[in-house]
Short mmCIF file of C-alpha atoms and ligand atoms in Angstrom, two decimals:
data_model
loop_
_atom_site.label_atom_id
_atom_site.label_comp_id
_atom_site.label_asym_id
_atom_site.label_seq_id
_atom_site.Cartn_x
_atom_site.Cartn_y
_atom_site.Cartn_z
CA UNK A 296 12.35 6.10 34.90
CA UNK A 297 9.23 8.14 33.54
CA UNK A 298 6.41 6.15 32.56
CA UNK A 299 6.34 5.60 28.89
CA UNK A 300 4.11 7.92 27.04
CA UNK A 301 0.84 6.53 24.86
CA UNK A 302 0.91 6.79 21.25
CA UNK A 303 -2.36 6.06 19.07
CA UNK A 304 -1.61 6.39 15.15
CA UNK A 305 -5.20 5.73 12.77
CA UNK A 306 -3.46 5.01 9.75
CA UNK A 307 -5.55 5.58 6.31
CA UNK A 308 -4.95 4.65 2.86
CA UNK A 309 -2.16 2.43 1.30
CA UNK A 310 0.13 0.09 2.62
CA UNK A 311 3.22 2.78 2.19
CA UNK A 312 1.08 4.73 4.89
CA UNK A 313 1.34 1.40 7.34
CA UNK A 314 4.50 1.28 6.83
CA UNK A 315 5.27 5.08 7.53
CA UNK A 316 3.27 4.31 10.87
CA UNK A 317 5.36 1.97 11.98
CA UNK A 318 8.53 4.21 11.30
CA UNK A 319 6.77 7.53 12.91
CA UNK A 320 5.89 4.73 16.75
CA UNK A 321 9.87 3.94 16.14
CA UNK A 322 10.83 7.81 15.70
CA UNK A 323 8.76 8.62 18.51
CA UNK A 324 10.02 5.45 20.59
CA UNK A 325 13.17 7.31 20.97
CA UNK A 326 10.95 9.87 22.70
CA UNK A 327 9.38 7.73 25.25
CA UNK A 328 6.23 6.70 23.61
CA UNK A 329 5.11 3.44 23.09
CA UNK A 330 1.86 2.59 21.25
CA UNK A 331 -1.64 1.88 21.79
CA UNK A 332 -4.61 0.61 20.63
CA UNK A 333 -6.67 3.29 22.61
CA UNK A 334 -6.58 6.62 21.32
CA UNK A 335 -8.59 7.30 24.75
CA UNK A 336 -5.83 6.73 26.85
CA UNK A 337 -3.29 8.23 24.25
CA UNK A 338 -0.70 11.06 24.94
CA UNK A 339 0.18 11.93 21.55
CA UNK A 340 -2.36 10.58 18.37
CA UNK A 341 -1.50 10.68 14.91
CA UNK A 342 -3.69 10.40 11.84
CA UNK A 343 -1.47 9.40 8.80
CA UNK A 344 -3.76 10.38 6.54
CA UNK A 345 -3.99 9.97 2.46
CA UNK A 346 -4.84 11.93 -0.30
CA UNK A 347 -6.06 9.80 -3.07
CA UNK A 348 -9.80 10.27 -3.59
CA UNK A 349 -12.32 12.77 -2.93
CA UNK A 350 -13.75 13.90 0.64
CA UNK A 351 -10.31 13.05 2.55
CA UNK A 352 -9.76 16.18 3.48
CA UNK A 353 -13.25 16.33 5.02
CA UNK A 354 -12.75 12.96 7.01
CA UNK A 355 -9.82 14.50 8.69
CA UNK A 356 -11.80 17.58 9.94
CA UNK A 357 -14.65 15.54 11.17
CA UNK A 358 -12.22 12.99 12.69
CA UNK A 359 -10.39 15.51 14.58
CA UNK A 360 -13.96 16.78 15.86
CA UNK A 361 -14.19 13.48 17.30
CA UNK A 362 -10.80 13.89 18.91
CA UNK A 363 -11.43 17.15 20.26
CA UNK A 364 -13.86 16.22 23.34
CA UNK A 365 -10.25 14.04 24.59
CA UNK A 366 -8.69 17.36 24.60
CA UNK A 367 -10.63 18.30 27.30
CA UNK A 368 -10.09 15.04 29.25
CA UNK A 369 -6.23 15.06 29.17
CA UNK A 370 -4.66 18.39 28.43
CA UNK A 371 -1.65 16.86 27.25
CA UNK A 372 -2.28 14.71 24.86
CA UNK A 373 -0.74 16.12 21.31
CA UNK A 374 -3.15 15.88 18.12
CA UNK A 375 -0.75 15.70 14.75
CA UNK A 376 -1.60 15.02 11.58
CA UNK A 377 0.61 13.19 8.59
CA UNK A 378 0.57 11.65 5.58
CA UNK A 379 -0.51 12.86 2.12
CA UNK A 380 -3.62 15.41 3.33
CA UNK A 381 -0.93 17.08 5.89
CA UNK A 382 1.18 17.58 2.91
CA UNK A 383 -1.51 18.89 0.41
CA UNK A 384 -2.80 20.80 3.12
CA UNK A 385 -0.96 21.44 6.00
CA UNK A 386 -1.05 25.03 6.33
CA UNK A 387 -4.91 25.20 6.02
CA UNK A 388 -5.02 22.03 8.57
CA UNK A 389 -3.05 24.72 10.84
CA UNK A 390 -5.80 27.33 10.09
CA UNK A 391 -8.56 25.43 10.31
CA UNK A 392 -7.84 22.99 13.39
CA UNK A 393 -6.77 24.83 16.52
CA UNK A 394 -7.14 21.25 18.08
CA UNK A 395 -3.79 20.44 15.83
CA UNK A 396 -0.44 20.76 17.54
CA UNK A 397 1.67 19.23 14.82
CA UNK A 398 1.29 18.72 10.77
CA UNK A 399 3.65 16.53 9.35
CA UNK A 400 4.27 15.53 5.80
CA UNK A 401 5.43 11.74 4.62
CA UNK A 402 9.10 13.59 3.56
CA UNK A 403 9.69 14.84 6.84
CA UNK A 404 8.05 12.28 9.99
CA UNK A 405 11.67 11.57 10.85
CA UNK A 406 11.83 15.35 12.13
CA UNK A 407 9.20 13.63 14.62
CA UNK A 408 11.26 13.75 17.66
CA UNK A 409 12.09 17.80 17.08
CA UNK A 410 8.84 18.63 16.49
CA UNK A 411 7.60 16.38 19.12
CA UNK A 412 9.66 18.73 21.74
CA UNK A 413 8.79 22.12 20.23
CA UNK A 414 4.97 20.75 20.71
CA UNK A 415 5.60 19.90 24.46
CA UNK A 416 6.94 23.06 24.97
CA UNK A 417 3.45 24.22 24.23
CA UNK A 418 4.48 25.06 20.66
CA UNK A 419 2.63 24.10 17.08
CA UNK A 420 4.97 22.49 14.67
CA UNK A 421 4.65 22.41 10.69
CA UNK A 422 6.97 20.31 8.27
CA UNK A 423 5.92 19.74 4.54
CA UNK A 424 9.07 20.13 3.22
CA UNK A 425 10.99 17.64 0.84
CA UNK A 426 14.19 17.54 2.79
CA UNK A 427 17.62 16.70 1.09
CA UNK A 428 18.46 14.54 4.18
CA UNK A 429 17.26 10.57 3.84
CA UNK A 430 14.58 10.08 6.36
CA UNK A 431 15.22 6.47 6.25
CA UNK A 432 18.62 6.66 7.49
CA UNK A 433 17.96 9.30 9.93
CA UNK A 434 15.58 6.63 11.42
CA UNK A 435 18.09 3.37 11.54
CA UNK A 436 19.09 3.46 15.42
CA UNK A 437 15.85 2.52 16.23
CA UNK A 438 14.83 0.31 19.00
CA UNK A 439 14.98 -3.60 17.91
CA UNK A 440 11.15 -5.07 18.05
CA UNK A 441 10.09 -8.06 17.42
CA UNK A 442 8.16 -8.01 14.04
CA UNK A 443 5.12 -10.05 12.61
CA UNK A 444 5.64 -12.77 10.19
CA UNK A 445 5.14 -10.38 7.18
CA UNK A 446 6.86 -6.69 6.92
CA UNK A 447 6.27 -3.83 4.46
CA UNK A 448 9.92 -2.24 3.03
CA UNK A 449 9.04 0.61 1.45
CA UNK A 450 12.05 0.91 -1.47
CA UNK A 451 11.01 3.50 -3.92
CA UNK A 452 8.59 6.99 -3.37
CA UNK A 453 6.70 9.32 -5.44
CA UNK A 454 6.18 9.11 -9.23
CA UNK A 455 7.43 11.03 -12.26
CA UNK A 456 4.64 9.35 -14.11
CA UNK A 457 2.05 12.25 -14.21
CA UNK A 458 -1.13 9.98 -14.58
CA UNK A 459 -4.37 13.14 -15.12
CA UNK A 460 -6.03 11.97 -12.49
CA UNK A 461 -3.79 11.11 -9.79
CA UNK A 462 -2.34 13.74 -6.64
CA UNK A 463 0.55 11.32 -6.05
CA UNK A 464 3.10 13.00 -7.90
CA UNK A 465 2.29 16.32 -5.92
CA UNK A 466 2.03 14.80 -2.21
CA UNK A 467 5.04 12.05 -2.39
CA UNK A 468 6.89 14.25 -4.78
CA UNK A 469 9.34 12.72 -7.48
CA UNK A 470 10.50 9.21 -8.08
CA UNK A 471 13.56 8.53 -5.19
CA UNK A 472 15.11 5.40 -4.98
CA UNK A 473 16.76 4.37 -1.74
CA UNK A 474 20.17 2.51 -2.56
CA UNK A 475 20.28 -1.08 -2.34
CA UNK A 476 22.44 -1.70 -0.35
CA UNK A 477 20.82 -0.04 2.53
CA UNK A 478 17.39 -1.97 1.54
CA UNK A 479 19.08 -5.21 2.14
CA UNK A 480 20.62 -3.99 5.41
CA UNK A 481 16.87 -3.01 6.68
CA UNK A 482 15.53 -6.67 4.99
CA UNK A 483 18.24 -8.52 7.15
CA UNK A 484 17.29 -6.81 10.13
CA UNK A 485 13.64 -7.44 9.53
CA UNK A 486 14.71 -10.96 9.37
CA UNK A 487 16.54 -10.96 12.42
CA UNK A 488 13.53 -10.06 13.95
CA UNK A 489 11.16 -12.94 12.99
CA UNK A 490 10.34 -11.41 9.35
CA UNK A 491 9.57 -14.39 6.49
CA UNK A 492 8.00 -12.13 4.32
CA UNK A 493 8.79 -8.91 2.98
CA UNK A 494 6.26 -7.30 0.65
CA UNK A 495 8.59 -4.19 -1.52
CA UNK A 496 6.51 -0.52 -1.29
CA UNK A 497 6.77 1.69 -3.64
CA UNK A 498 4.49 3.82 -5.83
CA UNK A 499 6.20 2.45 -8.99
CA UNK A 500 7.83 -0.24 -7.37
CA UNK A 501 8.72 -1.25 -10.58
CA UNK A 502 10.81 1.71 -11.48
CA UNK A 503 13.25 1.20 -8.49
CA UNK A 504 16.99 2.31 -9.47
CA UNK A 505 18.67 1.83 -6.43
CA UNK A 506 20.36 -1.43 -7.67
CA UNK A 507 22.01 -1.37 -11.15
CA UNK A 508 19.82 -4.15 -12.18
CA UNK A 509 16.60 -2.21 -10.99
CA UNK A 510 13.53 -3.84 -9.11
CA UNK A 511 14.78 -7.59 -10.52
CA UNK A 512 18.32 -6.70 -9.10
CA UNK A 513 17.52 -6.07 -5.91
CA UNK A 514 14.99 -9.07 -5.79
CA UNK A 515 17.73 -11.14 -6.78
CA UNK A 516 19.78 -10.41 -4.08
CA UNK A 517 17.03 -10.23 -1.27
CA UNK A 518 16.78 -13.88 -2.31
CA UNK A 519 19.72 -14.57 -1.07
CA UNK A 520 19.15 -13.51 2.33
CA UNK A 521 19.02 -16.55 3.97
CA UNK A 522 15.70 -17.15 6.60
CA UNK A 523 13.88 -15.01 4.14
CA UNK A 524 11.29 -17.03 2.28
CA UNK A 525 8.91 -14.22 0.54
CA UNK A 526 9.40 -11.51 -1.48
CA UNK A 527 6.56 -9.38 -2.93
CA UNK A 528 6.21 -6.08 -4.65
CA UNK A 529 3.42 -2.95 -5.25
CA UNK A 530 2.46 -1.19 -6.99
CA UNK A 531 3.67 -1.20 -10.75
CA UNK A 532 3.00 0.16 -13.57
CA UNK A 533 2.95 -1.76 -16.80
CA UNK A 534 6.04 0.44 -18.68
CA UNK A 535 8.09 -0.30 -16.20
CA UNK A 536 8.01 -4.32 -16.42
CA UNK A 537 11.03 -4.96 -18.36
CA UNK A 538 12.42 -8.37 -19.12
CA UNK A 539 14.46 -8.73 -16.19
CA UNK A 540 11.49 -8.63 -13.98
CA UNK A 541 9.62 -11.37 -15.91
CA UNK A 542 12.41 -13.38 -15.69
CA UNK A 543 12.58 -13.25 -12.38
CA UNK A 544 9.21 -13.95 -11.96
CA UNK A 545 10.25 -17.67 -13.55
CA UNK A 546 13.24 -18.06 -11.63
CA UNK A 547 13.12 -16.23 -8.61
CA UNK A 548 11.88 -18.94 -6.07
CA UNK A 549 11.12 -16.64 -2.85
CA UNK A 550 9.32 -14.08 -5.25
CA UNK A 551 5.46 -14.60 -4.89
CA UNK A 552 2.77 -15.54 -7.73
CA UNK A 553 1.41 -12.57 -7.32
CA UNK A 554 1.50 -9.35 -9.37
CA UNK A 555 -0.62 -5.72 -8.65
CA UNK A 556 -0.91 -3.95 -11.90
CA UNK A 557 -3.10 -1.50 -12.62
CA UNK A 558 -4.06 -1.04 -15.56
CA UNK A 559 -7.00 1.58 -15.24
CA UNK A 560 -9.20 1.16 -18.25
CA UNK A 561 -9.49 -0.98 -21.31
CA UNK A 562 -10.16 1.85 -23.79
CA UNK A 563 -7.20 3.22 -25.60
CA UNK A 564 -8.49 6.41 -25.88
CA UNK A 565 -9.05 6.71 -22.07
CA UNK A 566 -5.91 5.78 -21.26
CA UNK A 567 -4.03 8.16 -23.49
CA UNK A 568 -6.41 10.97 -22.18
CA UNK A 569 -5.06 9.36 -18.46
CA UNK A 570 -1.66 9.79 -20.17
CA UNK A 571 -0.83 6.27 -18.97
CA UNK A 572 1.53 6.19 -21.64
CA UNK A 573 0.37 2.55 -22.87
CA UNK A 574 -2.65 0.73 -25.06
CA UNK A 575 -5.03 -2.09 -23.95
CA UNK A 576 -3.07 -4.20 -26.03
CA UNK A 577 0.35 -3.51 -24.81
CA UNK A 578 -0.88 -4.17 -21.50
CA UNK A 579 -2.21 -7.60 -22.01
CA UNK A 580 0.98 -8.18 -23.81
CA UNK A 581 2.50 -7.52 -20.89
CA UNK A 582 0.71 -9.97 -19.02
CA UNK A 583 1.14 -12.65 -22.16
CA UNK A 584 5.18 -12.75 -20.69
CA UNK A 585 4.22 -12.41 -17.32
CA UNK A 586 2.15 -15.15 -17.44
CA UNK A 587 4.61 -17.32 -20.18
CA UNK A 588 7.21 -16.81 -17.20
CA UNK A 589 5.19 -17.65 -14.26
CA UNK A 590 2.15 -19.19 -16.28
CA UNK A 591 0.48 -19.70 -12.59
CA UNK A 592 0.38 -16.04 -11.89
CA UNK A 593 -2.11 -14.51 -10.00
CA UNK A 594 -2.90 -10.80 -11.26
CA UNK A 595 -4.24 -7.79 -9.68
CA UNK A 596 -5.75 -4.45 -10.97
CA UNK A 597 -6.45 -0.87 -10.43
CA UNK A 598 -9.70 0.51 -12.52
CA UNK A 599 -11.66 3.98 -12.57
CA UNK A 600 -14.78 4.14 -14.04
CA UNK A 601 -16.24 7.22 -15.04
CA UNK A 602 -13.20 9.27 -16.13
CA UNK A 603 -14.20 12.29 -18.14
CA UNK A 604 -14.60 12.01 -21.71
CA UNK A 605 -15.21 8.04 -21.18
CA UNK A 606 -18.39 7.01 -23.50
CA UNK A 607 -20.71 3.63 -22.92
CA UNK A 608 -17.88 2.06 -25.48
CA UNK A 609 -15.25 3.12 -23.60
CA UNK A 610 -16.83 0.94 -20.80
CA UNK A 611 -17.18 -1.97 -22.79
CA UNK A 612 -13.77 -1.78 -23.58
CA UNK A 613 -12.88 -1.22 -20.01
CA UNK A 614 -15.48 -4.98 -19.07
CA UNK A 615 -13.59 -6.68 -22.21
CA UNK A 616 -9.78 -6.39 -21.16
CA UNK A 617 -11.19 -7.60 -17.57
CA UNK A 618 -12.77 -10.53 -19.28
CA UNK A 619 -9.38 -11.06 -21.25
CA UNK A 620 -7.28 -10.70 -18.10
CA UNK A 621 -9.19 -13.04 -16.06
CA UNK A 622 -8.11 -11.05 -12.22
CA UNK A 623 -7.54 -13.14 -8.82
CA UNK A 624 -8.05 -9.57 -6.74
CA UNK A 625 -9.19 -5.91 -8.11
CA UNK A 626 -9.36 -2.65 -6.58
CA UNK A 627 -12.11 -0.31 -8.45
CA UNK A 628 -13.29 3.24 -8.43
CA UNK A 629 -15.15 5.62 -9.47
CA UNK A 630 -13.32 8.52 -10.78
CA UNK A 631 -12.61 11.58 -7.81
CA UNK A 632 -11.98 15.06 -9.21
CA UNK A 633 -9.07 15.88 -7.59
CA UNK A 634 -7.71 19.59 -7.60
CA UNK A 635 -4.76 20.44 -9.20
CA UNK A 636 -4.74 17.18 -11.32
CA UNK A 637 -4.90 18.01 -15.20
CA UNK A 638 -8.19 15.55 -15.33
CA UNK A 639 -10.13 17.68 -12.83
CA UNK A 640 -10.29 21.31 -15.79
CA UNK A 641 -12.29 18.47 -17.75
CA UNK A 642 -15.73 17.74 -18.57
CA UNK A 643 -17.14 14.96 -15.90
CA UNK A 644 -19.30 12.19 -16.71
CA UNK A 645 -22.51 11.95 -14.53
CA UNK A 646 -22.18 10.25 -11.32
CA UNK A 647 -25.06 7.87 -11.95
CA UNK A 648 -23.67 7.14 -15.04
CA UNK A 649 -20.31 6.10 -13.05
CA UNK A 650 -21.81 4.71 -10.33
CA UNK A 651 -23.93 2.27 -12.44
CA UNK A 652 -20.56 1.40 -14.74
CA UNK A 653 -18.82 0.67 -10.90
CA UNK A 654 -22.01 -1.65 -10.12
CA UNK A 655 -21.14 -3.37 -13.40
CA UNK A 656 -17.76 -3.73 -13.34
CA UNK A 657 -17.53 -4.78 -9.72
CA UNK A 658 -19.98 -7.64 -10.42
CA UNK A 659 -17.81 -8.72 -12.94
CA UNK A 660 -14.25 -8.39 -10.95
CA UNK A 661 -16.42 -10.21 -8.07
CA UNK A 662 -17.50 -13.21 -10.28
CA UNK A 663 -13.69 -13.41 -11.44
CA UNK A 664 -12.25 -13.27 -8.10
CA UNK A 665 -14.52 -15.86 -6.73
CA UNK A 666 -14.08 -18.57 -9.55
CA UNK A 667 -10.04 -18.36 -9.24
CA UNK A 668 -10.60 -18.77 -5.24
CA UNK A 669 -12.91 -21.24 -5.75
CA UNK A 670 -10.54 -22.80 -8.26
CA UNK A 671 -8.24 -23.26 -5.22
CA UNK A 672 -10.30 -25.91 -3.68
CA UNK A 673 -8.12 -29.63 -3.94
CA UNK A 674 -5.03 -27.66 -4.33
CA UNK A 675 -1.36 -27.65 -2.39
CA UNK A 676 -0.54 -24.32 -1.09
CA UNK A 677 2.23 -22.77 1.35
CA UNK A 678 0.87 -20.71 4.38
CA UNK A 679 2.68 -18.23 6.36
CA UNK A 680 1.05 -18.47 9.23
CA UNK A 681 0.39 -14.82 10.42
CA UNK A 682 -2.21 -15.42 13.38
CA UNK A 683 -4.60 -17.39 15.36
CA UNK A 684 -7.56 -18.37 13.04
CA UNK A 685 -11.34 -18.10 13.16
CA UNK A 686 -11.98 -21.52 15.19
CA UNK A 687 -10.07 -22.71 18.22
CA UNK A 688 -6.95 -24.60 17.56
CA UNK A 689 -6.75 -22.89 14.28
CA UNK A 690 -4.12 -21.01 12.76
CA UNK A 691 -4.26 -18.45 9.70
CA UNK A 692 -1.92 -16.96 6.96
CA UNK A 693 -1.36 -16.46 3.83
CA UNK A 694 -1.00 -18.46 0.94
CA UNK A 695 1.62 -18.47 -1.92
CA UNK A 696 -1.60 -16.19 -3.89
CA UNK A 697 -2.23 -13.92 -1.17
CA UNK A 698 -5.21 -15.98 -0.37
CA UNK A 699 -6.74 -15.78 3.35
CA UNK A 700 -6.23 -18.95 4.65
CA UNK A 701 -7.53 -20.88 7.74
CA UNK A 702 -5.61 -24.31 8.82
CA UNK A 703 -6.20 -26.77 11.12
CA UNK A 704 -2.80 -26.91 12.45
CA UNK A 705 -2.86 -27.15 16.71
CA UNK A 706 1.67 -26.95 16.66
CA UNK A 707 1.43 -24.13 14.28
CA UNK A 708 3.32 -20.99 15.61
CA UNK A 709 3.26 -17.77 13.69
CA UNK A 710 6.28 -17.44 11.41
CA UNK A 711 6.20 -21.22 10.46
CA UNK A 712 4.68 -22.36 6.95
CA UNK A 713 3.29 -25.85 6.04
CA UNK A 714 1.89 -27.24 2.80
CA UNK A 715 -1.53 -27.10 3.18
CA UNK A 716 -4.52 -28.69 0.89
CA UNK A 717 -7.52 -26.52 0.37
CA UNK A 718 -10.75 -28.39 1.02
CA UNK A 719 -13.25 -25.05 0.98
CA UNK A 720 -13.28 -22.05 -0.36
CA UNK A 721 -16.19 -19.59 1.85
CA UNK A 722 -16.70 -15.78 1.06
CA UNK A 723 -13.25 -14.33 1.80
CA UNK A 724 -10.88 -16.63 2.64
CA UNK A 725 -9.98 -20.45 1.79
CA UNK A 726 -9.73 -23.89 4.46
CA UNK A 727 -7.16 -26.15 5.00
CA UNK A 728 -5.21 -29.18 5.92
CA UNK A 729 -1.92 -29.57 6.49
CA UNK A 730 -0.42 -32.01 4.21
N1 5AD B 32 -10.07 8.90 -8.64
C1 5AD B 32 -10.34 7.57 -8.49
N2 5AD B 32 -9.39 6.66 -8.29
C2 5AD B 32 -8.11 7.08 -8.23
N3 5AD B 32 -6.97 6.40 -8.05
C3 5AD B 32 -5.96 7.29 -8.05
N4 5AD B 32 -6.42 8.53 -8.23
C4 5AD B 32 -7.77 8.42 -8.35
C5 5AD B 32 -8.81 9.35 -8.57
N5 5AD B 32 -8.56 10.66 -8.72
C6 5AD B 32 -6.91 4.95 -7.94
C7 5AD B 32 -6.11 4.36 -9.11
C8 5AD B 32 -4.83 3.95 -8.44
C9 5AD B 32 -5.30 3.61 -7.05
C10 5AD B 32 -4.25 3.60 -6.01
O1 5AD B 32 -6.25 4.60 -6.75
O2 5AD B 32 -6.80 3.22 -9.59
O3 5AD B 32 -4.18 2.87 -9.08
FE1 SF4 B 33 -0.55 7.99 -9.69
FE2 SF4 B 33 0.30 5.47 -10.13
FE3 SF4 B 33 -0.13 7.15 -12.22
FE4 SF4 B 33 1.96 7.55 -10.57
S1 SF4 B 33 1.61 5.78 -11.97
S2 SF4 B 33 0.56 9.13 -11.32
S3 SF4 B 33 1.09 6.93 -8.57
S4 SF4 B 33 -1.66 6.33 -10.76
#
């Protein structure tokens, strides 16, 4: 038998992209690779690259300068690149990069093995399309691995929301749903293979139509699946959680405490000018019947500062729904002209305006953040237990909140959860005893 060939993905961005490199090293199994951690000693590497902010482009170009010199140490290896910068720019990547063999876009990786001959042959390969065959099926007869503790399922791709600052709905395309039946056969086999917890991926999770009861639907019957004891879901967006969803929030027991949703900025004339389709108020409303459902909810945001047309006022709008909210977690940014986005035509506030507004709001997020961990100290928890932990003898997971947590726990095994007291909370991550 040939030896197997190396495979090296660098994986960028969102959690859809980790997922999407775990289904490109199972496409490419089926051609002999297996992966590793070395891109030195790599036959094919991948970047799976995203599109989101500013200067991403730019990072790929001076990453696959970096690459190049390898190149010249093993003429085989295979330089591709995927994700959402292949598929806003693939045919430039082509021009630009002699050093790539093979630009792939996140509608078409399970064309892998295809293009992964034609590049052998001593070809260059190009797919950006949006194919009408489901790349999820084509991947199914995949080799059975044994998976980590907690698995990504990605349900639901692309967005018909249209937000003015955001390239999704041009590099993932238009909301698809994958049916759920199909979701619950990939969930069971995750299971199978030593999955607890399965975290939903979407980019509007929350407007999944695969099941005739939507997102809550499928939820409901992923709760069945017996051996499965999490269930998670990101991103949303606050028009799309209807009552079924915050109902299961208060019933479903294997669905998490834990809810990602961005709501950008706190000024209602910001977020029309976003065209996020929603007020400030709405959105804490929102979050009112989240929280009435699950009352001990921990939330989770998306914010830009600095969008154009966004005054001082603005701002304080933006630090006052934050203060209302009271967040566990928060993501932040300052705003990225993007090109092709309706935002980017506009007039843009000054960068040390925005970077100053980021300073502020990130102090704020932090001080939040850190009084809810620290709020977690004399508390019960469940861990998953993902991994060894910091100390010898240690193990570490995850608890019910998404908190890092270390536990003295010398039997523990990955896979396994325990009840777990918190006795200290230190900068990232929360200590335990089992109970
Ligand atoms: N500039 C800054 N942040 C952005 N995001 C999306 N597009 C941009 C942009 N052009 C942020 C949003 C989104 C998160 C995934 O990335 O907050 O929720
Ligand atoms: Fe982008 Fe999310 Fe808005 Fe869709 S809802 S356009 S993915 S920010």
């Amino acid at each position: 038998m040939n030896k197997a060939k190396k495979l090296f993905i660098k994986t960028y961005g969102c959690q859809m992209n980790v997922y999407d490199s775990e289904r490109m090293a199972e496409a490419l199994g089926g051609q002999g690779y297996e992966t590793t951690d070395r891109a030195d000693q790599a036959d094919m590497i991948l970047l799976n690259t995203c599109h989101i902010r500013e200067k991403a482009a730019e990072k790929v170009y001076s990453e696959l300068g970096r690459l190049k010199p390898l190149k010249a140490d093993n003429p085989n290896l295979k330089i591709g690149v995927a994700g959402c910068v292949a598929q806003a720019e693939g045919e430039e990547i082509m021009r630009r990069a002699p050093v790539v063999d093979l630009v792939v876009g996140p509608q078409s990786y399970h064309r892998l093995p295809q293009m992964e001959d034609a590049v052998r042959q001593g070809q260059r390969a190009l797919d950006t399309d949006f194919p009408e065959e489901d790349k999820f099926e084509q991947l199914r007869a995949r080799p059975k691995m044994a998976r980590a503790p907690s698995a990504f399922l990605t349900v639901q791709e692309g967005c018909d929301k249209f937000c003015a600052f955001c390239v999704v709905p041009y590099t993932r395309g238009a909301e698809v749903s994958r049916p759920a039946d199909r979701v619950l056969d990939e969930a069971r086999d995750l299971v199978e293979r030593g999955v607890r917890e399965i975290t939903l991926l979407g980019q509007n999770v929350n407007a999944y139509h695969g099941h005739e009861g939507g997102l809550a639907g499928l939820i409901r019957d992923l709760d069945r699946i017996e051996g499965l004891a999490r269930i998670r879901y990101t991103t949303s967006h606050p028009n799309d959680m209807d009552d079924a969803l915050i109902a299961a929030h208060g019933e479903c027991e294997k669905l998490m405490p834990y809810l990602h949703l961005p709501v950008q900025s706190g000024s209602d004339r910001v977020l029309k000018a976003m065209n996020r389709k929603h007020t400030a108020q709405e959105y804490l409303r929102v979050i009112d019947r989240v929280r009435a459902a699950r009352p001990d909810i921990m939330l989770s945001g998306d914010f830009i500062v600095g969008f154009p047309g966004e005054t001082d006022q603005d701002f304080e709008d933006t630090l006052a729904l934050v203060e209302a909210v009271e967040y566990g977690q928060c993501y932040s940014f300052k705003y990225s002209t993007r090109p092709g986005t309706p935002a980017a035509e506009r007039a843009q506030v000054a960068d040390d305006v925005a970077t100053d507004r980021l300073r502020r709001l990130q102090a704020l997020l932090g001080a939040q953040q850190r009084k809810i961990q620290d709020s977690m100290v004399g508390r019960d928890v469940s861990v998953l237990f993902e991994k060894p932990g910091r100390l010898p003898g240690q193990m570490s997971g995850k608890s019910e909140y998404l908190h890092a947590v270390h536990v003295h726990a010398p039997m523990g095994k990955a896979g396994e959860m325990a009840q777990v007291r918190i006795v200290e909370s230190v900068t990232n991550s929360l200590a335990g005893v089992l109970i």
